[in-house]
């Protein structure tokens, strides 16, 4: 893994990015005990459109391509976004308890930390900062989908 997988190392990794940089140490320590490392080969599809996610996934090394689906979309317009180290996904789908609308694929060798859905839900109960972050991400997603 690209990061130190001790509880202290995981907390240090989380603290590099909002909203985790604003959360209390107790909640970060709780998370560090629940995050599970995983290595994923390049090209592997992590989620496909219509699938309900089971984990909040933190990218620690490599990147994930978020791609639009549909026969009418030309290949050059399929790439919607790229998830890079320090970012997590699919926040909006987990928060709204719904399937994802796009395909998520490892663009190169990928190392991640997985937080199970039940722990995601508990984290929202534990941390108002995390809940506000989820609300903001869902609102931003809705706003951007209305512009498309």
C-alpha angles and dihedrals in degrees: 000000000000092000137054104267096205114111089254091050093049092049090050089051092049093048091061093075138042136284089024092052087064098045125101119263092242092062092045091051089049089052093047090060092054105040112104121205121229135177116213127191123237114273096023114139109231097183133003128207110279094026120122111228121237098193144035101235123210115198111221098168133008124014143268124223118217107209132189118234130217137093093246093060113092116230093247090059099045097090108091101167145335124234111214135187112302094028128102136206157234091017096146096051094047092046093049093039094234140118122273118259097213141045119261115206133175106244093195137352104323134202119191145168116226125211110195118238093247089054090048089055092047091049089056088054093047100045127045088188090059092045091052089050091052091048091050093048092050091048092048090049091051091049093050093047090055090056093054 
